[in-house]
Coordinates of C-alpha atoms in Angstrom, one line a residue:
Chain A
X11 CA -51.8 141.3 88.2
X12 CA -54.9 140.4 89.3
X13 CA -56.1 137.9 92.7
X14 CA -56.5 134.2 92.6
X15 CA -60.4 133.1 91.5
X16 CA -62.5 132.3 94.2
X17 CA -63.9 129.4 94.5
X18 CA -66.8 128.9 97.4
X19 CA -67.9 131.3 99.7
X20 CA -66.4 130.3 102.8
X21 CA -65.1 133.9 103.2
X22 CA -68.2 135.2 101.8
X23 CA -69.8 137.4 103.7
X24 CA -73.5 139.5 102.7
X25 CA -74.1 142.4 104.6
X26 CA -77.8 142.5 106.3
X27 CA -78.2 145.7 104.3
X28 CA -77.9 144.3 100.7
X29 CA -80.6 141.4 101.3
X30 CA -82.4 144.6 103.1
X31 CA -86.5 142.7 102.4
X32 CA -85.1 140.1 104.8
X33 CA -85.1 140.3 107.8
X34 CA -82.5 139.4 109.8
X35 CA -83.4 135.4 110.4
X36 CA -84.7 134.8 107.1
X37 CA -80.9 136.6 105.9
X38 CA -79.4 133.6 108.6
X39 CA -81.6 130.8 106.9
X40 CA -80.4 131.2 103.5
X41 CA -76.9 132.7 103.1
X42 CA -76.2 129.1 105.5
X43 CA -78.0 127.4 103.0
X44 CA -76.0 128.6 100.4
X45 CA -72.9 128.1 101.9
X46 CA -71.9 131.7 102.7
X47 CA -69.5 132.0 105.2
X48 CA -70.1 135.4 107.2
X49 CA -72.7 138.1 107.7
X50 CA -72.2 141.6 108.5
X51 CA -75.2 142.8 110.8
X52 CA -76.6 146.6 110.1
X53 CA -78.6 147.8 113.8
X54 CA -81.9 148.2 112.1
X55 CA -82.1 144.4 111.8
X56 CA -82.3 143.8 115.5
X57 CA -84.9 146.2 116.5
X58 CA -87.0 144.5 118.4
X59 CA -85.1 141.3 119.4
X60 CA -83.5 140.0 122.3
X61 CA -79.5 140.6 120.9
X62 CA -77.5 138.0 122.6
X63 CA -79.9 135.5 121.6
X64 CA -79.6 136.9 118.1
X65 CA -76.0 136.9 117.8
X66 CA -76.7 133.0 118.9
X67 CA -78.9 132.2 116.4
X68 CA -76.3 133.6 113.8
X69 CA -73.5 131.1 114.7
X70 CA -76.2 128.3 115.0
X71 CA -76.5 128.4 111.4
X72 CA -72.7 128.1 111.1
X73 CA -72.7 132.0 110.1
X74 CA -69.3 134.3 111.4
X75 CA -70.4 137.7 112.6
X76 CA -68.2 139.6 110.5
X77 CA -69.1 143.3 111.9
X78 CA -72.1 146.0 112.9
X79 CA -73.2 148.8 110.9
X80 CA -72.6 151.2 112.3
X81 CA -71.1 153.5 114.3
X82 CA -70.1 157.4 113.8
X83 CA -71.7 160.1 112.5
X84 CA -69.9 162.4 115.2
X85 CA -69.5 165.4 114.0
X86 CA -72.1 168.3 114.4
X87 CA -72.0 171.8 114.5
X88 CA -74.0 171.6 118.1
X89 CA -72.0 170.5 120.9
X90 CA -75.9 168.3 121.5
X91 CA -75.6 167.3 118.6
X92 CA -72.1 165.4 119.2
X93 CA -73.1 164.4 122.9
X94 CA -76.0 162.0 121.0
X95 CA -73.3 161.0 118.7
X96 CA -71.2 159.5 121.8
X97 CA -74.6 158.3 123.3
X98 CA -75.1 156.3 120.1
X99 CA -71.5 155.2 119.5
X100 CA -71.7 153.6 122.8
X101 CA -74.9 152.1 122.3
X102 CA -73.7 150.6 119.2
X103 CA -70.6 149.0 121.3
X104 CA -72.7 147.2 123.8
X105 CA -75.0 145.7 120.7
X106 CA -71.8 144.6 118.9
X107 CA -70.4 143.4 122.6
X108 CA -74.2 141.4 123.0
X109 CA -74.2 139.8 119.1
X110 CA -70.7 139.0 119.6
X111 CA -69.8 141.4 116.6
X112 CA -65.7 141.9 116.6
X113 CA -65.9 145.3 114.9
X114 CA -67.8 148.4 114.4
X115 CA -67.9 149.9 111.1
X116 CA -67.7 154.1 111.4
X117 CA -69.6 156.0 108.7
X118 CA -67.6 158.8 110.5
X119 CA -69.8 161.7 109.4
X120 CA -69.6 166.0 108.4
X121 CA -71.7 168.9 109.3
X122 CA -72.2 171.1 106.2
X123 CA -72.3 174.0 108.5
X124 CA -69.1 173.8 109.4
X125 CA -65.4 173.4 107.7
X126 CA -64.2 169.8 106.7
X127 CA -61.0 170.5 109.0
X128 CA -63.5 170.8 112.2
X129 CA -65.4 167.7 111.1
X130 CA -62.4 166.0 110.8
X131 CA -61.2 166.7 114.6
X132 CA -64.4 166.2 115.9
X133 CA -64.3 162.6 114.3
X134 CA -61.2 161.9 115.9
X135 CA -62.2 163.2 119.4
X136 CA -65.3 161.1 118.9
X137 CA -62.9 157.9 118.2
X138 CA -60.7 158.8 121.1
X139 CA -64.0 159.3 123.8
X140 CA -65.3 155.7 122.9
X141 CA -62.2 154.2 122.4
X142 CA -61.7 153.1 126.2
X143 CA -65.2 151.6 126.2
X144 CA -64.6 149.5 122.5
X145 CA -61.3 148.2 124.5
X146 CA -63.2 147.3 127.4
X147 CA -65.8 145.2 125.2
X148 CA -63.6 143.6 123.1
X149 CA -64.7 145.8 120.3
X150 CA -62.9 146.8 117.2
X151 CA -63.6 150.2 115.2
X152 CA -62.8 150.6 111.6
X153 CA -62.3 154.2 109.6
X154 CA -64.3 153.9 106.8
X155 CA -63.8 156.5 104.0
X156 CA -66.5 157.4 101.9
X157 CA -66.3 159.0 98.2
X158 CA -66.0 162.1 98.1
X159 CA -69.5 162.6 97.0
X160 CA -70.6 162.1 100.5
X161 CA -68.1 164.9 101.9
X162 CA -70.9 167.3 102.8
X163 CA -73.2 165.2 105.0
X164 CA -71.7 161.5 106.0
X165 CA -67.8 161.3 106.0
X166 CA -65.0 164.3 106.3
X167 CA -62.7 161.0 105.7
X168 CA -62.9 160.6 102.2
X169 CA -59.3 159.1 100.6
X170 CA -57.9 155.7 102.2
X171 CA -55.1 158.2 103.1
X172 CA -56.8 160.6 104.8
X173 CA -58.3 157.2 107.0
X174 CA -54.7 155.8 107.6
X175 CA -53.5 159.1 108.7
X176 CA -56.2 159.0 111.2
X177 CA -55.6 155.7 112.4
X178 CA -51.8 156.0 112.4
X179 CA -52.8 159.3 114.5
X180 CA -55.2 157.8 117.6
X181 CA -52.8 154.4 117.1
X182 CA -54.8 152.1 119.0
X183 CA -54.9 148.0 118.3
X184 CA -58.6 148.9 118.4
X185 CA -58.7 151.3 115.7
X186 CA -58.3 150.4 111.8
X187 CA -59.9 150.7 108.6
X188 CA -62.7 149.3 106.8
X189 CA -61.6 149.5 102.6
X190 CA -64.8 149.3 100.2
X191 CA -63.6 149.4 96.5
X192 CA -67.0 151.7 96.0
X193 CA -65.8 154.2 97.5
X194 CA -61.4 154.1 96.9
X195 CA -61.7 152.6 93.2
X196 CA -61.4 155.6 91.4
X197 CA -57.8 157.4 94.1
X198 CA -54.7 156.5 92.2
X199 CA -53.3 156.2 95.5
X200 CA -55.4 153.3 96.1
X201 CA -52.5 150.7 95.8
X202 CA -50.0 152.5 97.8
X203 CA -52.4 153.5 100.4
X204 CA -53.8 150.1 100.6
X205 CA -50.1 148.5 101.3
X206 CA -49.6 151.4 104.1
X207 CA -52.9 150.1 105.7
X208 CA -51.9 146.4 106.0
X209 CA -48.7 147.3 106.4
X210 CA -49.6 149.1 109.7
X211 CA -52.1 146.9 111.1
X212 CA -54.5 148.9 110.0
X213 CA -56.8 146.9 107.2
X214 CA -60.0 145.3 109.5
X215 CA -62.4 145.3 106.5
X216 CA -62.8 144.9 102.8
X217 CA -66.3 145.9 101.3
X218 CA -66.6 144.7 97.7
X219 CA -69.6 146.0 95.0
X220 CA -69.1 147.8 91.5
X221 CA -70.7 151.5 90.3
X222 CA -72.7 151.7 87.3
X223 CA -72.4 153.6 84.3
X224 CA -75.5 155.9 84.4
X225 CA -75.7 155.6 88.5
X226 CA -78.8 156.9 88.9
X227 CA -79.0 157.6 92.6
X228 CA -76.5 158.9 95.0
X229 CA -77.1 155.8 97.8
X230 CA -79.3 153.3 96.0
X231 CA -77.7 152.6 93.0
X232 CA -75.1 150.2 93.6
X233 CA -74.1 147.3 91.3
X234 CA -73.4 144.1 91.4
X235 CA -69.8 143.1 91.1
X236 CA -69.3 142.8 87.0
X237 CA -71.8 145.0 86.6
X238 CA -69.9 148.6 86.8
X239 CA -66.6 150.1 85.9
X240 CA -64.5 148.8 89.0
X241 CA -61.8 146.1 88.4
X242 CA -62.7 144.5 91.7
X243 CA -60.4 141.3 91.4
X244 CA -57.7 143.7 91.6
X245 CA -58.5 145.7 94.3
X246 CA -58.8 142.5 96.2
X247 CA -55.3 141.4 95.0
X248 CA -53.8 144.2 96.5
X249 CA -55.8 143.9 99.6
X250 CA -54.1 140.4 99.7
X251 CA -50.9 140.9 98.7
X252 CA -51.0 143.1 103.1
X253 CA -51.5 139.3 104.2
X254 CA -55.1 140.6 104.9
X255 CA -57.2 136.8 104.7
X256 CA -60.5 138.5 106.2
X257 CA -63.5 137.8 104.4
X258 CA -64.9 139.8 101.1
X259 CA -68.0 141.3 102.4
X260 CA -70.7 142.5 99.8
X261 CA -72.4 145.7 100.4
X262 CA -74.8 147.0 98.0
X263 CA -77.8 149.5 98.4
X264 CA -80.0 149.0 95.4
X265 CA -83.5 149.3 94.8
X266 CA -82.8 147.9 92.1
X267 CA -81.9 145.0 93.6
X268 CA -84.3 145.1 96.6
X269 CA -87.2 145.4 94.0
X270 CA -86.3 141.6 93.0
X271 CA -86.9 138.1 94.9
X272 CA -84.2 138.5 97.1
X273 CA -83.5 134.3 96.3
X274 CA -82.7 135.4 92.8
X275 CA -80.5 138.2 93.7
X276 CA -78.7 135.9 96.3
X277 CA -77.7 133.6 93.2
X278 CA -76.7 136.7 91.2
X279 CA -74.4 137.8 95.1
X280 CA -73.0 134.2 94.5
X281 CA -72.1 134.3 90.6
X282 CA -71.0 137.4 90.8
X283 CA -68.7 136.6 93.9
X284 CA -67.0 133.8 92.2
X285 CA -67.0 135.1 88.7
X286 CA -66.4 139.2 89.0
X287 CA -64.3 139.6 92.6
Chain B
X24 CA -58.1 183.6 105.9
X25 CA -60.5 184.4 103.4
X26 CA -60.1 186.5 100.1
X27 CA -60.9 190.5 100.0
X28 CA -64.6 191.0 99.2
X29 CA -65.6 191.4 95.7
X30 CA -66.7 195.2 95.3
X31 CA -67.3 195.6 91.8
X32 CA -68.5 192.9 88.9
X33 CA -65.7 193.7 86.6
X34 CA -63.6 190.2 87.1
X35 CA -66.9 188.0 87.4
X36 CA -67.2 186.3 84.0
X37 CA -71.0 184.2 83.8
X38 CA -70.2 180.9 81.5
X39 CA -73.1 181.0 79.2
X40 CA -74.4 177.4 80.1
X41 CA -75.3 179.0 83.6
X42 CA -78.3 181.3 82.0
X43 CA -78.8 178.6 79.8
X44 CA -82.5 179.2 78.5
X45 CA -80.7 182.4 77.1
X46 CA -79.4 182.6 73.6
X47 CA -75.8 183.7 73.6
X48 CA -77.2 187.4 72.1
X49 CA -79.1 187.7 75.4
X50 CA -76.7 186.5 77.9
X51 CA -74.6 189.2 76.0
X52 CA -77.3 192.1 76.5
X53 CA -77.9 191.0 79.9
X54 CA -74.8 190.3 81.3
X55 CA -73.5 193.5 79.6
X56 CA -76.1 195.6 81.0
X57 CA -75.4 194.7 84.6
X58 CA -71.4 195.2 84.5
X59 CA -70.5 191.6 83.9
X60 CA -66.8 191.6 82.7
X61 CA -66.9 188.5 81.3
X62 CA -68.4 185.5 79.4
X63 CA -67.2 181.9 78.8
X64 CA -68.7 180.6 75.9
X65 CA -70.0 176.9 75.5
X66 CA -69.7 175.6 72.2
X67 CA -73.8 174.8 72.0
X68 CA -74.7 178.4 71.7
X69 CA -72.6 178.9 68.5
X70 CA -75.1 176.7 67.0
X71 CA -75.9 178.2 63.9
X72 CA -74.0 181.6 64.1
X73 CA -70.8 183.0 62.1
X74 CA -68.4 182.7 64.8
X75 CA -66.4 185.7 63.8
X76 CA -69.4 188.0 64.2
X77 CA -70.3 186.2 67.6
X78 CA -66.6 187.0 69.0
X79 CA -67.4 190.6 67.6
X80 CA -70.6 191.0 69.2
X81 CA -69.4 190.0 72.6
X82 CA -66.6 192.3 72.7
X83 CA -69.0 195.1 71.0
X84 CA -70.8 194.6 73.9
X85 CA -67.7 195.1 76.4
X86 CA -67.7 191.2 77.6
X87 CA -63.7 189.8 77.6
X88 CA -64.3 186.3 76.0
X89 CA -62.1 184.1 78.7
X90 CA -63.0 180.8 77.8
X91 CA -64.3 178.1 75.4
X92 CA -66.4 175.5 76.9
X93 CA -65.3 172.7 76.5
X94 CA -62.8 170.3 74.7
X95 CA -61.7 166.9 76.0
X96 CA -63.0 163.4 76.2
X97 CA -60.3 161.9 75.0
X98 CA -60.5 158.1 76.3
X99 CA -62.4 155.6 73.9
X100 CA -62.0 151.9 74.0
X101 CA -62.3 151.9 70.2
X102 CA -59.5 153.5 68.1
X103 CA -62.0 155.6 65.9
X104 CA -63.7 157.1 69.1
X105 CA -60.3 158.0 70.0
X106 CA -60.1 159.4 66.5
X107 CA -63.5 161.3 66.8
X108 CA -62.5 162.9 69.8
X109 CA -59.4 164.4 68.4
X110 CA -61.1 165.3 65.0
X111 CA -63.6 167.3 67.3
X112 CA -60.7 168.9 69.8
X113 CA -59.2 170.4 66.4
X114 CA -62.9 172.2 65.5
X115 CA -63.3 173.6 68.5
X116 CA -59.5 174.6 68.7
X117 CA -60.7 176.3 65.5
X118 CA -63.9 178.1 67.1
X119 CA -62.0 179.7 69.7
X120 CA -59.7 181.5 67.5
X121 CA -62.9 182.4 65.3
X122 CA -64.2 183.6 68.4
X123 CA -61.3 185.2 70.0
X124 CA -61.5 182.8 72.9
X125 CA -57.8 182.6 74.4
X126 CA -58.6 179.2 76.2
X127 CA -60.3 175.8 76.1
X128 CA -61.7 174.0 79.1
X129 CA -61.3 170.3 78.5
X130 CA -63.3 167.7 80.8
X131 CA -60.6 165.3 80.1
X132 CA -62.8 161.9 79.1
X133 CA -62.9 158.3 80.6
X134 CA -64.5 155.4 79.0
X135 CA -65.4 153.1 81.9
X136 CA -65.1 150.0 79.5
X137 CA -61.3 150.5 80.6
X138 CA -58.7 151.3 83.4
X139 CA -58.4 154.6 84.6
X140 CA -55.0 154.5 84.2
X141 CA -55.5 153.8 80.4
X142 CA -58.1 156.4 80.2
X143 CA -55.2 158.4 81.5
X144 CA -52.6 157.5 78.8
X145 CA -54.9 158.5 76.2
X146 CA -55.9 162.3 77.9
X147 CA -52.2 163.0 77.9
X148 CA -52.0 161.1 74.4
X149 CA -54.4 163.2 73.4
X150 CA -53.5 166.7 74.5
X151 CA -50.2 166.2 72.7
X152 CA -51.7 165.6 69.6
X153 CA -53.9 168.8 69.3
X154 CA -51.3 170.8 71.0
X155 CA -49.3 171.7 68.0
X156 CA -52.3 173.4 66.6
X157 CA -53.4 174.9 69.7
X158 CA -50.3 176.7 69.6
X159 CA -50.2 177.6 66.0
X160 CA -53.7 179.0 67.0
X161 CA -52.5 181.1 70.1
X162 CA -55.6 179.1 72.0
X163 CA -54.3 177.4 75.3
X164 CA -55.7 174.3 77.1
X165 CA -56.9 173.9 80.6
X166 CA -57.3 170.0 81.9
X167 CA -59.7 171.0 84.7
X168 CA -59.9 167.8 87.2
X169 CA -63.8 166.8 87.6
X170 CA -65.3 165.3 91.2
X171 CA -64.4 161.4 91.7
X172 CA -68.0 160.8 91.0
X173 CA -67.7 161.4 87.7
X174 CA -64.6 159.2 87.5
X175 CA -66.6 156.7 85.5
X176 CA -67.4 157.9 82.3
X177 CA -66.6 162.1 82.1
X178 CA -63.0 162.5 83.7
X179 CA -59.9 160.0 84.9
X180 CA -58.6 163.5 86.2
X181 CA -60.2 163.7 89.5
X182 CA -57.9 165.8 92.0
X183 CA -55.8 168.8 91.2
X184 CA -52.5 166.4 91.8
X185 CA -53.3 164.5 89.0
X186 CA -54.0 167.7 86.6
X187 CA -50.7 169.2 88.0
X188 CA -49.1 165.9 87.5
X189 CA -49.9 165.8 83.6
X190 CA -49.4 169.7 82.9
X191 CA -45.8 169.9 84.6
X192 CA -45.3 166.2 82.3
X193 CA -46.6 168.1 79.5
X194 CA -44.4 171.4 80.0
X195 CA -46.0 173.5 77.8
X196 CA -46.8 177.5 78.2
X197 CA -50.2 176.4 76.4
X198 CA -51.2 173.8 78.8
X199 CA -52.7 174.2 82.5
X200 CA -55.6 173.9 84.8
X201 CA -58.7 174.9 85.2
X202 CA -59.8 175.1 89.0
X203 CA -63.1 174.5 89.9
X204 CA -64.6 174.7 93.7
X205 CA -67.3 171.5 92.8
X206 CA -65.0 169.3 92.0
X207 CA -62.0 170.1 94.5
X208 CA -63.6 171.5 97.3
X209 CA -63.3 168.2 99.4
X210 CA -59.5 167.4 99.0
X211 CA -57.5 167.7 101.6
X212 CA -54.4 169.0 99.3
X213 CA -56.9 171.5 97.8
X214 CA -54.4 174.6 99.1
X215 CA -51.0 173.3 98.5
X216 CA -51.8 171.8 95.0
X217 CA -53.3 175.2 94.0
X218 CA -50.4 177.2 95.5
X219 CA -48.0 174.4 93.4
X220 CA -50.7 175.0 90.4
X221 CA -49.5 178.6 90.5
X222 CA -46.1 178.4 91.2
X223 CA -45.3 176.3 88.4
X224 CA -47.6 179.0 86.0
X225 CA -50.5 176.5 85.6
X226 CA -53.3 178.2 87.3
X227 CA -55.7 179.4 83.7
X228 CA -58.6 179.3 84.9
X229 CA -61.1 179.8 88.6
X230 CA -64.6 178.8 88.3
X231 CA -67.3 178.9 91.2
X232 CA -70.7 177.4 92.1
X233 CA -71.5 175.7 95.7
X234 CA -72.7 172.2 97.0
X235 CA -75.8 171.5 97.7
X236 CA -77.2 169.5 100.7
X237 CA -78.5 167.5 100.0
X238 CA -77.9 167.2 95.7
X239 CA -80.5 166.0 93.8
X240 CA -78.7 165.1 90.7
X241 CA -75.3 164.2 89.5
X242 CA -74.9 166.7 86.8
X243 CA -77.7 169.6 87.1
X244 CA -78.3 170.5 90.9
X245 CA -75.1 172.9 91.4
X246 CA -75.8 175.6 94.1
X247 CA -75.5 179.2 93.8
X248 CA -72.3 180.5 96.1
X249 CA -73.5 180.5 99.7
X250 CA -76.4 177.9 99.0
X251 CA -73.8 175.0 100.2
X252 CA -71.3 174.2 102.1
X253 CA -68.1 175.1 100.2
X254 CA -66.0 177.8 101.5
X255 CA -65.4 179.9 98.3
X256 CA -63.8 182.9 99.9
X257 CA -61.3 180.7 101.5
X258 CA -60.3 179.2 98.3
X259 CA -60.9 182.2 96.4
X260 CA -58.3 183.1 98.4
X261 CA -55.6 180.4 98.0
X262 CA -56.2 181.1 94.0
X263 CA -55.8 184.9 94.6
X264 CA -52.8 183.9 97.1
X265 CA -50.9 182.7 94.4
X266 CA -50.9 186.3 91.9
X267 CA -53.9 184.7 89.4
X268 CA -55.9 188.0 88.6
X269 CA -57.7 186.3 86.4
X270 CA -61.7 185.7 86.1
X271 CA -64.1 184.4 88.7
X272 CA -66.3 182.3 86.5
X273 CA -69.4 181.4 87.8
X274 CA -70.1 178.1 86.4
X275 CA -73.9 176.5 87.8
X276 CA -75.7 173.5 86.0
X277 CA -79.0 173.7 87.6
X278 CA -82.6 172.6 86.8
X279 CA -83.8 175.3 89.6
X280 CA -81.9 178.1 88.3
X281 CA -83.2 177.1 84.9
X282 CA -86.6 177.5 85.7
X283 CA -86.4 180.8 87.2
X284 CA -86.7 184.2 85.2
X285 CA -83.4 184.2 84.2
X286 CA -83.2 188.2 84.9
X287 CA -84.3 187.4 88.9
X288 CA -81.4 184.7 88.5
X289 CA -78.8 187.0 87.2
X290 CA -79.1 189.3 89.9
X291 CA -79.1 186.7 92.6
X292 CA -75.6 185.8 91.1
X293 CA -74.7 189.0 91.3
X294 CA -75.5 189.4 94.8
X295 CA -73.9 185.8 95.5
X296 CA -70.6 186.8 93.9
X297 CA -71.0 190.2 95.8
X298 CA -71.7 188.0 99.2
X299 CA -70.7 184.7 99.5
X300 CA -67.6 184.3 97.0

């Protein structure tokens, strides 16, 4: 069974990232033009600006700030190491608190020096030291698990049940999970895993692109939905079927992509939204 | 707890594919000469040869032929790629016993065209339908679960649950796993699905290589043991843990290690088998 077709983008939302030639006002000017209904913000847009004004300038154009990209990256073999992780986890909250950004989104990070087990308790300790400051800004965090591919270097979470353990674990109203299909789709778990999360409280996010068949690169090579292997439109059903009504944000790092006029590839983000999610 | 140190070469077996600018006569010399104890054969360097007298110039040479390299690839959208696969599972059912090779490796197959779970249907389908003359052969079968990132196209098997899962469904003394550290190292269940792998007699087969940071390429930037981050002693010893005395096949697709002297490469396997496995 798959989800009901969508059709307009008011729970559209494009992630700064995947329109990444923009910057982050041009990104305002024409997802509002076309009707999209959210935008996720990734930090390295607002180097350089004034961020409450920012955040403003995102809901003048009738644009819901979805989330920030993003926090984590805590654990490290050096004790240094983790202290800068904090320092920038709680650097990231005040800039979500400033744009008005409701959640956080934690790539939560590994040290290839050490065992997956230690990266994994640092990343909860890391959780657990921000935690009382996220509270106090009116901040959410979301676990995000990343494929496995990315066990080494960016996420010791990699299943949606390792994530939903986690969360279950530090059980905080201001900790949950962030589910992207690129990196769950292929975990026969998936649909069980995905009904614990919602079932719990715990499903904050829902990140939708596809993976193509060469992928050529291990970051940038992202597809459009409809252009891989991943049956999105179910993925989303089961998402659903938790109650979860959030919006359907797309995420893609392509060079591909980037390479094109970033109008055209906006039309493709629409198409493919209504047509392939 | 990690494994007892390796002393002695006798239970390292060197899959030919890992020397690969070597034919098969001088990974036999070579690996002979140094005290190898085994070889795992892939199916490319039989090109050519009279198997017969290939399987009697290995074991002239004092190698144990452990395994064939590599069956599989079941899943095909179209019927008469489903066809071609099993058509090419019974010829190399048939080289192994020409060779004297007591096991296949299989990379199971997915076809990203469809649903993994399809893809799935038609691995198991397909096992089944070969098995009868894999028996009649006296050649076993090893599903050996490939990383989720090569879920698209090359395996729907992707942890060691799911490979348990279809050898206890199958329930055959010619049917198990094959084990390899690339493609588990990052699961969470890796030591209690071994430990259930080897309870339940399904443990054939233990191959080793390490993970790069960062990896180039999908397919051909595998690490030497003790060039990554996976902890091959450890699971070295969960395999060992559960009474498998069986080969540790080193197993590296590598454009670097290619383009080395292959002699300078051989002995840094040695000394990484010696050191770091």
């Amino acid at each position: 069974m798959s989800a009901n077709p969508l059709t307009d983008l008011s729970r559209l939302c494009v992630h700064t990232i995947t329109t990444k030639p923009w910057t982050i006002e041009e990104a305002a000017i024409h997802y509002s033009k076309m009707g999209i209904g959210g935008i996720t913000v990734w930090r390295d847009t607002l180097a350089g600006r004034y961020i409450r004004h920012t955040g403003q300038m995102l809901r003048d154009a009738g644009l819901t700030i979805v989330s920030l990209c993003r926090g984590g990256f805590f654990p490290n073999a050096d004790a240094t190491g983790r202290q800068e992780a904090i320092d920038d986890n709680r650097r990231a909250i005040e800039e979500a608190a400033e744009l008005g950004a409701p959640l956080i989104v934690l790539v939560c990070g590994a040290d290839p020096r050490q065992p997956l087990t230690e990266s994994r308790r640092q990343i909860q300790d890391g959780i657990m030291t921000v935690l009382p400051q996220a509270e106090a800004a009116g901040v959410k965090l979301a676990i995000e698990p990343l494929h496995p591919m990315y066990a080494d270097n960016r996420s010791a979470i990699n299943t949606l049940a390792q994530a939903n353990d986690m969360a279950e674990a530090i059980n905080s109203p201001w900790v949950g999970v962030a589910v992207d299909v690129y990196h769950l789709w292929w975990d026969p778990a998936l649909e069980q895993e995905i009904a614990r999360c919602g079932r719990n409280g715990n499903l904050y996010a829902f990140h939708m692109c596809d993976w193509k068949t060469p992928t050529a690169d291990f970051l940038l090579d992202r597809g459009l939905m409809g252009e891989g292997c991943i049956n999105v439109p179910q993925i989303r059903h089961w998402v659903e079927a938790t109650g979860f009504n959030g919006f359907n944000e797309v995420e893609i790092f392509s060079t591909t992509h980037w390479a094109k006029d970033q109008h055209v590839f906006l039309e493709e983000i629409k198409q493919a939204y209504l047509h392939h999610s």
